[in-house]
Amino acid sequence: MEKEILEHGLNFNRRRFLSSMSLGIGGVALGSLLMPDLFKSGGTDDEAFAPGIPHFAPKAKRVIYLFQNGAPSQQELFDYKPKLRDLLGQEIPPSVRGTQRLTGMTANQASFPLVGSFVDFKQYGESRAWVSDLMPYTSKIVDDLCFVKSMYTEAINHDPALTFLQTGSQQGNRPSMGSWLSYGLGNENKNLPNFTVLLSRGVGNGQGVYSKLWSNGFLDSVHQGVQFSKGEDPVLYLRDPEGMDRKDRRDMLDNLSQLNQMSYEQFGDPEITAKVKQYEMAYRMQTAVPEVMDLSKESDDIIKLYGPDCLVPGTYAANCLLARKLSENGVRFVQLYHQGWDQHGNLPFEIAKQAKDVDQASAALVTDLKQRGLLDETLVIWGGEFGRTSYTQGKLTADNYGRDHHPRCFTIWMAGGGIKPGMVYGETDELGYNIASNPVHVHDFQATILHQLGLNHEKLIFKHLGRRYRLTDVSGKVVRDIIS
């Protein structure tokens, strides 16, 4: 029976499983041992899958998402558009702009003059990818990267666009991508959370980052992201209270577990058992988290690779190094948010400082994973929630300008995890305003991430309030051209 389950485990449901086990008490017990999450809530008998087991062989085990909150300007970083320089100050043609929705910040502008990048670009690596002079470290690893220059989204303002990328919906109260992966794949390390969140702030206008972005939504609360802070206690309320030792805490948890089990038998609420799992995880994290946070064993070469800021808690560089440590210790989804990319004005000054904040550490993370043999099984993603306009926001001067939000096209890069390296996918028109080839919708992007981790986005479903929900809602297709 066990052999049959292992051979055909990807193609059965609860009804078939229980029938084959003859519905006896012993059969149910054996089933729970072979597949601990088999009787988890959510979904119907006919559509449910076995959480913790991928649908097919994965190319990646983990994700590190370097989210650049506020939307970096692709024209100044990766999407080289010399035509914009040639047309400096000229009005964007109506045929290009079309019926594009405007934000409240530019809707009343009388003119929309085009503006090219203030910084120069060069081609690098065997892939001959264009990278601006603002990203010297990233330019050295272009042959490890896949640039997707044809991303587009549906939202034009930060909060809904950010929420859409992370949860598949522009409204809140949906599970985030990390929560879906935790639900679909289960734990790799029982002593650390499946989904962790790290925050940092750059210069300029920092758009808000809210806990709803790492919410478990309607999934069990064990799948919620755990935020690590830069303070003395990276995870709040993890330490034992004064006067309580490890034995006292263990005894307390054992007694609490018995009480919760009694409550569960009476009410049958799965959140009761979820809370027990959270208490147990917190107990194990008391030892695991300080060990992961300890940088004293990192070599001088690694510190030099990431830069001196990696020793300053709460910086982007420190979070990149911590992301590597969390990932190599089995955390499924490490989410970084770096604020400060919202350059509506004073763009040349602010984006230069912002790029300097993230360039070295982002490249170092890819290099570090590669030299440890971890890049093949770790998918690294870099990018924001939408792009920026090819025309200026506000007054255009000889040395200053800004750019407004632009959902029609933006650039991200991906590395490792079975993604083709040294590749540029998709392109925009000569003004960088519309997609010219190979558009990639947010749901396509999400479907591709799930695919790399062995999950079919159309089958990763949770039934809630009578509706079948998934990360990609009712659309999305895997971008197979970028998969190796």
Tab-separated table of C-alpha atoms in Angstrom:
chain	number	residue	atom	x	y	z
A	1	MET	CA	0.000	0.000	0.000
A	2	GLU	CA	2.806	2.411	0.952
A	3	LYS	CA	4.548	1.705	-2.358
A	4	GLU	CA	1.342	2.490	-4.251
A	5	ILE	CA	0.995	5.798	-2.412
A	6	LEU	CA	4.562	6.797	-3.134
A	7	GLU	CA	4.313	5.867	-6.811
A	8	HIS	CA	0.950	7.496	-7.444
A	9	GLY	CA	0.898	10.117	-4.681
A	10	LEU	CA	0.562	13.012	-7.077
A	11	ASN	CA	-2.706	11.768	-8.555
A	12	PHE	CA	-5.088	10.913	-5.745
A	13	ASN	CA	-7.570	12.621	-3.450
A	14	ARG	CA	-8.899	11.965	0.040
A	15	ARG	CA	-11.850	9.863	-1.114
A	16	ARG	CA	-9.710	7.489	-3.159
A	17	PHE	CA	-7.096	7.324	-0.425
A	18	LEU	CA	-9.573	6.470	2.309
A	19	SER	CA	-11.337	3.910	0.079
A	20	SER	CA	-8.067	2.154	-0.653
A	21	MET	CA	-7.282	2.108	3.075
A	22	SER	CA	-10.679	0.439	3.769
A	23	LEU	CA	-11.730	3.327	6.049
A	24	GLY	CA	-10.584	1.490	9.164
A	25	ILE	CA	-9.119	3.220	12.197
A	26	GLY	CA	-5.801	1.581	11.467
A	27	GLY	CA	-5.970	2.771	7.882
A	28	VAL	CA	-6.649	6.336	8.937
A	29	ALA	CA	-3.764	6.185	11.396
A	30	LEU	CA	-1.424	4.830	8.735
A	31	GLY	CA	-2.567	7.512	6.329
A	32	SER	CA	-1.798	10.256	8.830
A	33	LEU	CA	1.666	8.823	9.372
A	34	LEU	CA	2.475	8.557	5.673
A	35	MET	CA	1.032	11.997	4.848
A	36	PRO	CA	0.733	14.186	7.979
A	37	ASP	CA	-1.183	16.962	6.178
A	38	LEU	CA	-3.633	14.648	4.397
A	39	PHE	CA	-6.575	15.649	6.576
A	40	LYS	CA	-5.903	19.380	6.472
A	41	SER	CA	-8.899	21.680	6.051
A	42	GLY	CA	-9.731	23.407	2.790
A	43	GLY	CA	-11.058	22.253	-0.556
A	44	THR	CA	-13.392	19.394	-1.408
A	45	ASP	CA	-12.632	15.701	-1.754
A	46	ASP	CA	-12.592	15.884	-5.538
A	47	GLU	CA	-10.284	18.876	-5.934
A	48	ALA	CA	-7.962	18.777	-2.933
A	49	PHE	CA	-4.306	17.952	-3.299
A	50	ALA	CA	-1.864	16.684	-0.695
A	51	PRO	CA	-0.133	19.705	0.888
A	52	GLY	CA	3.582	19.226	1.250
A	53	ILE	CA	3.945	17.272	-1.988
A	54	PRO	CA	4.716	19.106	-5.260
A	55	HIS	CA	2.666	18.324	-8.355
A	56	PHE	CA	5.808	17.483	-10.317
A	57	ALA	CA	9.583	17.503	-9.910
A	58	PRO	CA	10.649	21.023	-8.897
A	59	LYS	CA	13.576	22.934	-10.353
A	60	ALA	CA	13.856	25.143	-7.258
A	61	LYS	CA	13.378	24.555	-3.554
A	62	ARG	CA	13.283	28.119	-2.295
A	63	VAL	CA	12.690	31.752	-3.290
A	64	ILE	CA	14.454	34.953	-2.264
A	65	TYR	CA	12.443	37.942	-3.468
A	66	LEU	CA	14.356	41.239	-3.422
A	67	PHE	CA	11.389	43.580	-3.709
A	68	GLN	CA	12.265	47.164	-4.632
A	69	ASN	CA	9.336	48.977	-3.082
A	70	GLY	CA	8.225	52.163	-4.839
A	71	ALA	CA	8.953	51.050	-8.422
A	72	PRO	CA	12.470	51.573	-9.842
A	73	SER	CA	12.712	53.473	-13.108
A	74	GLN	CA	13.572	50.933	-15.786
A	75	GLN	CA	14.829	53.719	-18.092
A	76	GLU	CA	17.667	54.528	-15.670
A	77	LEU	CA	18.624	50.940	-14.828
A	78	PHE	CA	18.058	48.202	-17.413
A	79	ASP	CA	15.826	49.296	-20.320
A	80	TYR	CA	18.164	51.303	-22.555
A	81	LYS	CA	16.284	53.812	-24.722
A	82	PRO	CA	18.642	56.178	-26.601
A	83	LYS	CA	15.686	57.498	-28.627
A	84	LEU	CA	14.408	59.210	-25.495
A	85	ARG	CA	17.570	61.299	-25.365
A	86	ASP	CA	17.161	62.270	-28.998
A	87	LEU	CA	13.610	63.457	-28.328
A	88	LEU	CA	14.367	65.277	-25.056
A	89	GLY	CA	11.621	67.782	-24.262
A	90	GLN	CA	9.352	66.775	-27.136
A	91	GLU	CA	5.740	65.848	-26.407
A	92	ILE	CA	4.985	62.127	-26.206
A	93	PRO	CA	3.011	61.216	-29.367
A	94	PRO	CA	-0.715	60.585	-28.759
A	95	SER	CA	-0.369	57.359	-30.765
A	96	VAL	CA	2.120	56.082	-28.156
A	97	ARG	CA	0.345	57.319	-25.060
A	98	GLY	CA	-3.086	56.206	-26.280
A	99	THR	CA	-5.749	56.066	-23.582
A	100	GLN	CA	-3.344	55.299	-20.775
A	101	ARG	CA	-4.835	56.124	-17.388
A	102	LEU	CA	-2.961	58.856	-15.485
A	103	THR	CA	-2.407	59.220	-11.773
A	104	GLY	CA	-3.697	62.199	-9.859
A	105	MET	CA	-0.138	63.542	-9.801
A	106	THR	CA	0.118	64.092	-13.573
A	107	ALA	CA	-3.530	64.185	-14.689
A	108	ASN	CA	-3.516	67.991	-14.661
A	109	GLN	CA	-0.226	68.449	-16.498
A	110	ALA	CA	-0.614	70.493	-19.668
A	111	SER	CA	2.415	68.896	-21.251
A	112	PHE	CA	4.104	65.487	-21.196
A	113	PRO	CA	7.683	66.020	-22.423
A	114	LEU	CA	9.868	62.971	-23.044
A	115	VAL	CA	13.068	62.587	-21.055
A	116	GLY	CA	15.898	60.118	-21.518
A	117	SER	CA	18.151	58.701	-18.853
A	118	PHE	CA	20.753	61.026	-17.342
A	119	VAL	CA	23.089	58.050	-16.971
A	120	ASP	CA	24.931	56.069	-19.648
A	121	PHE	CA	24.471	52.381	-20.479
A	122	LYS	CA	26.910	49.705	-21.659
A	123	GLN	CA	26.633	46.083	-22.758
A	124	TYR	CA	28.113	43.336	-20.597
A	125	GLY	CA	28.862	39.637	-20.568
A	126	GLU	CA	28.330	37.068	-23.276
A	127	SER	CA	24.639	37.945	-23.219
A	128	ARG	CA	25.478	41.568	-24.151
A	129	ALA	CA	22.798	42.811	-21.780
A	130	TRP	CA	22.454	46.574	-21.387
A	131	VAL	CA	23.029	47.827	-17.824
A	132	SER	CA	23.341	51.434	-16.678
A	133	ASP	CA	26.409	52.848	-14.981
A	134	LEU	CA	24.337	53.016	-11.772
A	135	MET	CA	24.644	49.229	-11.442
A	136	PRO	CA	28.349	48.341	-11.756
A	137	TYR	CA	28.143	45.214	-9.587
A	138	THR	CA	25.024	43.895	-11.318
A	139	SER	CA	26.781	44.382	-14.659
A	140	LYS	CA	29.358	41.758	-13.613
A	141	ILE	CA	26.749	39.012	-13.143
A	142	VAL	CA	24.517	39.572	-16.179
A	143	ASP	CA	25.303	36.103	-17.521
A	144	ASP	CA	23.675	34.655	-14.385
A	145	LEU	CA	20.537	36.762	-14.828
A	146	CYS	CA	17.380	36.608	-16.898
A	147	PHE	CA	16.030	40.104	-17.525
A	148	VAL	CA	12.291	40.275	-18.180
A	149	LYS	CA	11.663	43.681	-19.760
A	150	SER	CA	8.018	43.130	-20.648
A	151	MET	CA	6.312	42.852	-17.270
A	152	TYR	CA	2.980	44.641	-16.923
A	153	THR	CA	0.326	45.018	-14.263
A	154	GLU	CA	-3.240	46.260	-13.802
A	155	ALA	CA	-2.786	48.751	-10.954
A	156	ILE	CA	-1.434	52.285	-11.243
A	157	ASN	CA	-1.029	53.133	-7.557
A	158	HIS	CA	1.426	51.640	-5.096
A	159	ASP	CA	-0.739	49.844	-2.584
A	160	PRO	CA	-2.937	47.883	-5.012
A	161	ALA	CA	0.021	47.189	-7.326
A	162	LEU	CA	2.188	45.909	-4.486
A	163	THR	CA	-0.681	43.846	-3.079
A	164	PHE	CA	-1.406	42.444	-6.550
A	165	LEU	CA	2.152	41.224	-7.032
A	166	GLN	CA	2.336	39.639	-3.613
A	167	THR	CA	-1.153	38.143	-3.313
A	168	GLY	CA	-2.630	37.981	-6.834
A	169	SER	CA	-5.354	40.453	-5.886
A	170	GLN	CA	-5.445	44.240	-5.627
A	171	GLN	CA	-7.507	43.966	-2.440
A	172	GLY	CA	-6.222	42.683	0.874
A	173	ASN	CA	-7.142	39.624	2.922
A	174	ARG	CA	-5.651	37.138	0.453
A	175	PRO	CA	-2.733	34.799	1.161
A	176	SER	CA	0.614	36.126	0.010
A	177	MET	CA	2.872	34.211	-2.353
A	178	GLY	CA	5.043	33.024	0.536
A	179	SER	CA	1.975	31.698	2.344
A	180	TRP	CA	0.842	29.799	-0.753
A	181	LEU	CA	4.279	28.187	-1.023
A	182	SER	CA	4.255	27.289	2.654
A	183	TYR	CA	0.820	25.709	2.218
A	184	GLY	CA	1.761	23.894	-0.971
A	185	LEU	CA	5.212	22.628	-0.041
A	186	GLY	CA	5.399	22.378	3.742
A	187	ASN	CA	8.464	22.840	5.941
A	188	GLU	CA	12.022	22.057	5.012
A	189	ASN	CA	13.338	23.054	8.446
A	190	LYS	CA	11.086	22.433	11.440
A	191	ASN	CA	13.025	24.957	13.546
A	192	LEU	CA	12.446	27.995	11.335
A	193	PRO	CA	9.344	29.523	9.768
A	194	ASN	CA	8.601	28.693	6.154
A	195	PHE	CA	8.141	32.332	5.229
A	196	THR	CA	10.196	35.250	6.578
A	197	VAL	CA	10.117	38.993	5.896
A	198	LEU	CA	12.963	41.539	6.119
A	199	LEU	CA	12.532	45.321	5.788
A	200	SER	CA	14.993	48.073	4.908
A	201	ARG	CA	14.736	51.695	3.857
A	202	GLY	CA	16.752	53.717	1.353
A	203	VAL	CA	16.678	57.412	0.539
A	204	GLY	CA	13.828	59.482	-0.803
A	205	ASN	CA	10.112	58.846	-0.471
A	206	GLY	CA	9.564	55.481	1.170
A	207	GLN	CA	6.209	53.974	0.297
A	208	GLY	CA	4.577	52.061	3.135
A	209	VAL	CA	4.928	48.325	3.631
A	210	TYR	CA	2.066	46.662	5.461
A	211	SER	CA	1.695	43.344	7.252
A	212	LYS	CA	-1.159	42.397	4.912
A	213	LEU	CA	1.557	41.719	2.324
A	214	TRP	CA	2.756	38.697	4.302
A	215	SER	CA	-0.640	37.657	5.597
A	216	ASN	CA	-1.839	34.062	5.467
A	217	GLY	CA	-5.296	35.334	4.445
A	218	PHE	CA	-7.758	32.447	4.692
A	219	LEU	CA	-5.027	29.791	4.978
A	220	ASP	CA	-4.084	28.408	8.377
A	221	SER	CA	-2.141	30.965	10.413
A	222	VAL	CA	0.971	28.741	10.463
A	223	HIS	CA	1.540	29.945	6.884
A	224	GLN	CA	1.775	33.634	7.829
A	225	GLY	CA	5.091	35.378	7.163
A	226	VAL	CA	7.294	36.079	10.187
A	227	GLN	CA	8.890	39.518	10.190
A	228	PHE	CA	12.476	39.782	11.412
A	229	SER	CA	13.401	43.171	12.853
A	230	LYS	CA	16.784	44.867	13.128
A	231	GLY	CA	16.663	45.240	16.909
A	232	GLU	CA	18.122	43.155	19.700
A	233	ASP	CA	15.169	40.790	19.369
A	234	PRO	CA	14.819	39.960	15.642
A	235	VAL	CA	11.534	38.156	16.331
A	236	LEU	CA	9.401	39.885	18.949
A	237	TYR	CA	8.187	38.015	22.047
A	238	LEU	CA	10.453	35.043	21.290
A	239	ARG	CA	12.467	35.220	24.501
A	240	ASP	CA	11.279	33.572	27.688
A	241	PRO	CA	9.973	35.956	30.358
A	242	GLU	CA	12.289	36.748	33.224
A	243	GLY	CA	12.294	33.905	35.718
A	244	MET	CA	11.235	31.223	33.209
A	245	ASP	CA	13.785	28.689	31.950
A	246	ARG	CA	13.589	26.241	29.039
A	247	LYS	CA	12.168	23.436	31.208
A	248	ASP	CA	9.412	25.713	32.543
A	249	ARG	CA	8.556	26.793	28.992
A	250	ARG	CA	8.483	23.171	27.830
A	251	ASP	CA	6.164	22.171	30.687
A	252	MET	CA	3.905	25.153	29.968
A	253	LEU	CA	3.665	24.284	26.269
A	254	ASP	CA	2.900	20.632	27.031
A	255	ASN	CA	0.058	21.604	29.359
A	256	LEU	CA	-1.229	24.206	26.912
A	257	SER	CA	-1.185	21.631	24.137
A	258	GLN	CA	-3.349	19.298	26.196
A	259	LEU	CA	-5.860	22.073	26.858
A	260	ASN	CA	-5.926	23.026	23.180
A	261	GLN	CA	-6.426	19.398	22.183
A	262	MET	CA	-9.454	19.241	24.452
A	263	SER	CA	-10.805	22.421	22.844
A	264	TYR	CA	-10.185	21.036	19.371
A	265	GLU	CA	-12.042	17.813	20.185
A	266	GLN	CA	-14.963	19.911	21.404
A	267	PHE	CA	-15.127	22.561	18.668
A	268	GLY	CA	-13.151	21.122	15.736
A	269	ASP	CA	-11.638	24.488	14.807
A	270	PRO	CA	-8.404	23.862	12.820
A	271	GLU	CA	-7.012	27.205	14.024
A	272	ILE	CA	-6.673	25.673	17.483
A	273	THR	CA	-4.144	23.128	16.223
A	274	ALA	CA	-2.530	25.838	14.115
A	275	LYS	CA	-1.889	27.862	17.271
A	276	VAL	CA	-0.289	24.841	18.919
A	277	LYS	CA	2.057	24.502	15.956
A	278	GLN	CA	2.948	28.191	16.245
A	279	TYR	CA	3.797	27.844	19.942
A	280	GLU	CA	6.014	24.870	19.167
A	281	MET	CA	7.710	26.718	16.322
A	282	ALA	CA	8.406	29.704	18.590
A	283	TYR	CA	9.973	27.341	21.149
A	284	ARG	CA	12.299	25.826	18.549
A	285	MET	CA	13.098	29.247	17.072
A	286	GLN	CA	14.518	30.377	20.407
A	287	THR	CA	17.620	28.366	19.553
A	288	ALA	CA	17.538	28.470	15.743
A	289	VAL	CA	17.056	32.227	15.205
A	290	PRO	CA	20.077	33.471	17.220
A	291	GLU	CA	22.243	30.949	15.391
A	292	VAL	CA	21.070	32.160	11.970
A	293	MET	CA	21.450	35.821	12.957
A	294	ASP	CA	25.027	35.322	14.142
A	295	LEU	CA	27.444	36.773	11.564
A	296	SER	CA	30.610	36.091	13.562
A	297	LYS	CA	31.329	32.943	11.559
A	298	GLU	CA	31.104	34.697	8.188
A	299	SER	CA	34.488	35.012	6.518
A	300	ASP	CA	36.172	38.293	5.674
A	301	ASP	CA	35.697	37.448	1.995
A	302	ILE	CA	31.930	37.233	2.452
A	303	ILE	CA	31.817	40.529	4.363
A	304	LYS	CA	33.842	42.155	1.587
A	305	LEU	CA	31.560	40.615	-1.055
A	306	TYR	CA	28.376	42.121	0.444
A	307	GLY	CA	30.039	45.339	1.562
A	308	PRO	CA	30.571	46.865	5.035
A	309	ASP	CA	26.869	47.677	5.463
A	310	CYS	CA	26.135	43.951	5.807
A	311	LEU	CA	27.351	44.240	9.400
A	312	VAL	CA	24.797	46.986	10.133
A	313	PRO	CA	21.477	45.390	11.176
A	314	GLY	CA	18.469	46.516	9.165
A	315	THR	CA	20.366	47.606	6.058
A	316	TYR	CA	19.636	46.121	2.657
A	317	ALA	CA	23.082	44.500	2.582
A	318	ALA	CA	22.592	42.927	6.006
A	319	ASN	CA	19.194	41.607	4.922
A	320	CYS	CA	20.657	40.095	1.730
A	321	LEU	CA	23.258	38.236	3.754
A	322	LEU	CA	20.607	37.142	6.238
A	323	ALA	CA	18.416	36.008	3.320
A	324	ARG	CA	21.199	33.701	2.180
A	325	LYS	CA	21.555	32.258	5.674
A	326	LEU	CA	17.808	31.750	6.071
A	327	SER	CA	17.521	30.159	2.637
A	328	GLU	CA	20.426	27.766	3.129
A	329	ASN	CA	18.784	26.729	6.397
A	330	GLY	CA	15.609	25.688	4.596
A	331	VAL	CA	13.320	28.743	4.726
A	332	ARG	CA	11.077	28.362	1.664
A	333	PHE	CA	10.351	32.030	0.967
A	334	VAL	CA	12.478	34.965	2.087
A	335	GLN	CA	10.892	38.297	1.243
A	336	LEU	CA	12.915	41.516	1.346
A	337	TYR	CA	11.257	44.917	0.998
A	338	HIS	CA	13.566	47.867	0.297
A	339	GLN	CA	11.753	51.194	0.382
A	340	GLY	CA	12.660	54.441	-1.340
A	341	TRP	CA	12.255	53.965	-5.113
A	342	ASP	CA	9.376	56.403	-5.659
A	343	GLN	CA	11.134	59.175	-7.588
A	344	HIS	CA	8.397	61.546	-8.766
A	345	GLY	CA	10.920	64.363	-8.623
A	346	ASN	CA	14.647	64.818	-8.071
A	347	LEU	CA	15.132	61.455	-9.768
A	348	PRO	CA	18.790	61.778	-10.849
A	349	PHE	CA	19.973	62.409	-7.299
A	350	GLU	CA	17.703	59.960	-5.483
A	351	ILE	CA	17.917	56.980	-7.824
A	352	ALA	CA	21.714	57.158	-7.834
A	353	LYS	CA	21.805	56.799	-4.042
A	354	GLN	CA	19.100	54.153	-4.083
A	355	ALA	CA	20.933	52.078	-6.695
A	356	LYS	CA	24.140	52.304	-4.663
A	357	ASP	CA	22.215	50.939	-1.668
A	358	VAL	CA	21.204	47.731	-3.431
A	359	ASP	CA	23.608	47.066	-6.308
A	360	GLN	CA	26.529	45.432	-4.520
A	361	ALA	CA	24.482	43.349	-2.098
A	362	SER	CA	22.065	42.090	-4.768
A	363	ALA	CA	24.937	40.922	-6.961
A	364	ALA	CA	26.729	39.510	-3.918
A	365	LEU	CA	23.718	37.367	-3.014
A	366	VAL	CA	23.660	35.761	-6.462
A	367	THR	CA	27.430	35.237	-6.398
A	368	ASP	CA	27.367	33.858	-2.857
A	369	LEU	CA	24.620	31.363	-3.653
A	370	LYS	CA	26.408	30.306	-6.827
A	371	GLN	CA	29.745	29.650	-5.156
A	372	ARG	CA	28.008	27.612	-2.444
A	373	GLY	CA	26.222	25.473	-5.037
A	374	LEU	CA	22.838	26.828	-3.927
A	375	LEU	CA	21.839	29.009	-6.882
A	376	ASP	CA	20.455	26.118	-8.925
A	377	GLU	CA	17.923	25.360	-6.188
A	378	THR	CA	17.214	28.959	-5.149
A	379	LEU	CA	15.163	31.347	-7.278
A	380	VAL	CA	16.248	34.959	-6.752
A	381	ILE	CA	13.953	37.765	-7.993
A	382	TRP	CA	14.656	41.525	-8.171
A	383	GLY	CA	12.058	44.136	-9.090
A	384	GLY	CA	9.262	46.498	-8.079
A	385	GLU	CA	5.496	46.800	-8.454
A	386	PHE	CA	5.332	48.692	-11.784
A	387	GLY	CA	7.480	50.920	-14.020
A	388	ARG	CA	7.936	54.643	-14.564
A	389	THR	CA	6.771	56.915	-17.370
A	390	SER	CA	8.917	57.902	-20.347
A	391	TYR	CA	7.743	61.499	-19.916
A	392	THR	CA	8.642	63.714	-17.022
A	393	GLN	CA	6.458	64.507	-14.053
A	394	GLY	CA	6.579	68.155	-13.122
A	395	LYS	CA	9.161	70.580	-14.457
A	396	LEU	CA	11.903	69.310	-16.764
A	397	THR	CA	15.269	71.075	-16.361
A	398	ALA	CA	18.730	70.445	-17.733
A	399	ASP	CA	19.735	68.361	-14.714
A	400	ASN	CA	16.538	67.325	-12.960
A	401	TYR	CA	13.227	65.583	-13.606
A	402	GLY	CA	10.863	62.978	-12.182
A	403	ARG	CA	8.814	60.082	-13.507
A	404	ASP	CA	5.274	59.004	-12.629
A	405	HIS	CA	3.854	55.491	-12.171
A	406	HIS	CA	3.574	53.335	-15.288
A	407	PRO	CA	1.799	49.933	-15.201
A	408	ARG	CA	2.166	49.188	-18.930
A	409	CYS	CA	5.757	47.940	-18.744
A	410	PHE	CA	8.589	47.413	-16.307
A	411	THR	CA	11.724	45.313	-15.864
A	412	ILE	CA	12.627	42.640	-13.345
A	413	TRP	CA	15.437	40.126	-13.234
A	414	MET	CA	15.503	36.528	-12.065
A	415	ALA	CA	18.404	34.184	-11.327
A	416	GLY	CA	18.825	30.513	-10.457
A	417	GLY	CA	16.017	28.104	-9.725
A	418	GLY	CA	15.870	26.655	-13.241
A	419	ILE	CA	15.559	30.036	-14.998
A	420	LYS	CA	17.690	30.477	-18.132
A	421	PRO	CA	20.781	32.560	-17.330
A	422	GLY	CA	22.226	35.208	-19.611
A	423	MET	CA	18.889	35.957	-21.230
A	424	VAL	CA	16.841	39.052	-22.054
A	425	TYR	CA	13.146	38.305	-22.519
A	426	GLY	CA	10.617	40.714	-23.990
A	427	GLU	CA	11.134	44.262	-25.168
A	428	THR	CA	9.450	47.636	-25.114
A	429	ASP	CA	9.023	50.138	-27.953
A	430	GLU	CA	11.727	52.679	-28.780
A	431	LEU	CA	10.288	55.101	-26.233
A	432	GLY	CA	9.984	52.505	-23.479
A	433	TYR	CA	6.278	53.194	-23.086
A	434	ASN	CA	4.527	50.105	-24.500
A	435	ILE	CA	5.468	46.438	-24.756
A	436	ALA	CA	6.680	45.457	-28.213
A	437	SER	CA	7.053	41.684	-27.703
A	438	ASN	CA	6.453	38.845	-25.222
A	439	PRO	CA	4.267	40.539	-22.585
A	440	VAL	CA	4.348	38.993	-19.104
A	441	HIS	CA	1.356	39.689	-16.863
A	442	VAL	CA	1.697	39.552	-13.087
A	443	HIS	CA	-0.275	36.289	-13.012
A	444	ASP	CA	2.071	34.813	-15.642
A	445	PHE	CA	4.989	35.776	-13.413
A	446	GLN	CA	3.349	34.147	-10.381
A	447	ALA	CA	2.463	31.002	-12.339
A	448	THR	CA	6.090	30.694	-13.437
A	449	ILE	CA	7.413	31.014	-9.891
A	450	LEU	CA	5.051	28.294	-8.667
A	451	HIS	CA	5.998	26.096	-11.628
A	452	GLN	CA	9.681	26.320	-10.750
A	453	LEU	CA	8.866	24.993	-7.293
A	454	GLY	CA	6.903	22.057	-8.687
A	455	LEU	CA	3.431	23.531	-8.257
A	456	ASN	CA	0.736	23.798	-10.915
A	457	HIS	CA	-0.833	27.213	-10.326
A	458	GLU	CA	-4.225	25.941	-11.534
A	459	LYS	CA	-4.196	23.094	-8.994
A	460	LEU	CA	-2.845	24.956	-5.975
A	461	ILE	CA	-6.356	25.721	-4.734
A	462	PHE	CA	-8.011	26.452	-1.417
A	463	LYS	CA	-11.778	26.545	-1.076
A	464	HIS	CA	-13.029	29.412	1.084
A	465	LEU	CA	-16.591	30.663	1.541
A	466	GLY	CA	-17.787	28.539	-1.357
A	467	ARG	CA	-15.193	29.752	-3.866
A	468	ARG	CA	-12.013	28.090	-5.124
A	469	TYR	CA	-9.129	30.509	-4.651
A	470	ARG	CA	-5.622	30.421	-6.066
A	471	LEU	CA	-2.674	32.818	-6.260
A	472	THR	CA	-3.235	33.479	-9.967
A	473	ASP	CA	-6.993	33.969	-9.595
A	474	VAL	CA	-8.536	32.824	-12.917
A	475	SER	CA	-5.676	33.523	-15.320
A	476	GLY	CA	-1.939	33.190	-15.744
A	477	LYS	CA	0.311	31.032	-17.898
A	478	VAL	CA	3.821	29.726	-17.302
A	479	VAL	CA	6.474	31.639	-19.266
A	480	ARG	CA	8.210	28.557	-20.605
A	481	ASP	CA	10.631	30.452	-22.842
A	482	ILE	CA	12.675	31.529	-19.809
A	483	ILE	CA	12.824	28.073	-18.200
A	484	SER	CA	15.973	26.029	-18.728
